[in-house]
Amino acid sequence: MFAKPFKVKSNTAMKGSDRRKLRADVGSSFPALSTDNLSDLLPPKEELNVVKVYAHKGESLSIYVHGKNPILFELERNLYPTVYTLWTFPDVLPAFTTWPPVLEKMAGGADLMLPGVVVPSTGLPEVQQGQLCAVNLVGSRAPVAVGVATMSTREMLASGMKGKGFNILHTYKDQLWASGDKSGPPVITAVITPMETEAAPVGEQEDQLVSHNSVSETSIPETQLENLYLFEVAAEASHEREDMAADDAKHETQDSEDCHPSPQEAMDNLLNQCFFHALKFKVKKSDLPLLTSTFLRNYLFTCCPEGQQVDIKKSSYKKLSKFLQVMQQRKILKVKELSKGVESIVEVDWKHPDIRSYVAPVSEPPAEDMDGGDEHLYQPPEIITLYGISAKMLPLFQESGHRSGTGRSWQYISYILVSKVLFTSALILSHFSFVTVNPVICDCLLDRSEQNDITFLKWDDLVTRCLERMQHSHQVTFAGCSPVIRKGNIEHIDISVAQRSSNKKVTMIKNLESYGLDPSSFASLLQQRVQASATCTALPGAKDRVQVQIQGNQVSQIGKLLLGE
């Protein structure tokens, strides 16, 4: 929400009655705060201002400021503490722990995914869906983010710690924090012991990792470390809080359980769903004015669930212009004819109840055929790039007990770097943004021409340099089969066009076998798709490798077939 600068509307000092009301609201919102805590947070005889602002997405909210620092912000009549407040009262909210590199992503607008949450041996805090939570980093209880849980603790564990865990509203180093005195988190130490698991690591039974925040060594299997460290970044951040109890019947037709909607009603429902999804999650204010044809093609159609297709002619509206006219009558948007015969969407009311109450449906996996008809459908393999420790890189990993040649995933290598660089000789500056180059890092990661010039490395740069200098291999796992590890990077599917006699062109496809694709079946399907002759020939110089050749320039059709099916 505060990843980008916000616009200040007004800044006024709070009066006595407003201060008393705020104190009562804070007390009811955060019952963990005692009377003395409330007096410290909202001193009765010190200046307290309320700043009305507009966030970059247009949300209107109030920020309460004391001593130049924002201490609370209010959105849709809900109060949220800032990191400045949580540093003084760290136990106000249930806290979850993540890794230091995740902080930079959250400050940039990303939400916190469950694979990035550290699961301690004592278990996760008990929270419910929609409950306000704090996020801190490994080794410290000082919160660095405030967010809303997207599911309960029980649902998090049932999901295998996968998916989005928290909608992040505010973080350390975002624009709201920058409006204060820009102080850093205080030192509030904590020992986080990751939960043990019986899963065996790849290549070794266990690796002994030493943390300077723990008295004794902790044995952490690699599979668990990968699950704890892995974090995902959304394509774009979404920080809007959705009212899960809102009535969705305003824009979707509900039918009784014992009957099905007519094809026309089903298409109306699908059209409405895609329309509100596009307005809430796709269209931005900077996109306006937006041609109605562009909106239909690039926004509405792309929001259609997999396996379904919007056909306005089969709806009750018959035409896009009539559908948009109905939406304009409902005051959801405004359409104007900016040039002769060409209509554009010029205004959208994102505060309209129908848009605000829209909740994206949870997609369900397609039901399996009862006769087992799906057992021959292609299932893509799981491909993991592995990194072996070379002789030159060995000094960087010796202290953690690793040997050269052992293949590891990038998540595991990153965790080892965290445990070594973060908790040993290298100094982390600017709250995990930069690393001091010590002699070991200098010898392993810097070229000779850089060794006298570079004294600090960005954390991302350090990880990238490390992975580039390691021995690459890859692991391919097909459904129901044991993993296969091969040296080097996996070969891409090669698609090329060659010219034959009489100016005829042919398209050749190689390396289908690496991804579990049968060249003969692929050639037959492609031949039916493009209505051209296709053949399979042995690939010269390669054992048991086949090349598919088809007449004409079919690169586009081959791409659609591979990516779509």
PDB file of C-alpha atoms in Angstrom, residues 434-443 445-459 461-462 465 469:
ATOM      1  CA  PHE A 434      25.150  -4.758   1.474  1.00  0.00           C
ATOM      2  CA  VAL A 435      27.864  -7.203   2.533  1.00  0.00           C
ATOM      3  CA  THR A 436      31.429  -6.292   3.454  1.00  0.00           C
ATOM      4  CA  VAL A 437      33.918  -8.085   1.197  1.00  0.00           C
ATOM      5  CA  ASN A 438      36.209 -10.125   3.441  1.00  0.00           C
ATOM      6  CA  PRO A 439      39.262 -12.081   2.159  1.00  0.00           C
ATOM      7  CA  VAL A 440      37.273 -15.274   1.504  1.00  0.00           C
ATOM      8  CA  ILE A 441      34.580 -13.459  -0.485  1.00  0.00           C
ATOM      9  CA  CYS A 442      37.278 -11.517  -2.327  1.00  0.00           C
ATOM     10  CA  ASP A 443      39.108 -14.675  -3.458  1.00  0.00           C
ATOM     11  CA  LEU A 445      33.694 -14.036  -5.967  1.00  0.00           C
ATOM     12  CA  LEU A 446      35.776 -11.138  -7.306  1.00  0.00           C
ATOM     13  CA  ASP A 447      37.851 -11.022 -10.477  1.00  0.00           C
ATOM     14  CA  ARG A 448      41.433  -9.901 -10.171  1.00  0.00           C
ATOM     15  CA  SER A 449      40.631  -6.511 -11.702  1.00  0.00           C
ATOM     16  CA  GLU A 450      37.920  -5.939  -9.055  1.00  0.00           C
ATOM     17  CA  GLN A 451      39.760  -7.024  -5.917  1.00  0.00           C
ATOM     18  CA  ASN A 452      41.297  -3.602  -5.197  1.00  0.00           C
ATOM     19  CA  ASP A 453      38.189  -1.568  -6.066  1.00  0.00           C
ATOM     20  CA  ILE A 454      35.167  -3.335  -4.540  1.00  0.00           C
ATOM     21  CA  THR A 455      34.709  -3.294  -0.764  1.00  0.00           C
ATOM     22  CA  PHE A 456      30.946  -3.951  -0.595  1.00  0.00           C
ATOM     23  CA  LEU A 457      28.586  -6.204  -2.555  1.00  0.00           C
ATOM     24  CA  LYS A 458      24.813  -6.058  -2.769  1.00  0.00           C
ATOM     25  CA  TRP A 459      23.248  -9.189  -1.353  1.00  0.00           C
ATOM     26  CA  ASP A 461      24.905  -9.535  -6.500  1.00  0.00           C
ATOM     27  CA  LEU A 462      26.710 -11.795  -4.024  1.00  0.00           C
ATOM     28  CA  ARG A 465      28.159 -14.234  -8.487  1.00  0.00           C
ATOM     29  CA  ARG A 469      30.912 -19.678 -10.387  1.00  0.00           C
TER      30      ARG A 469
END
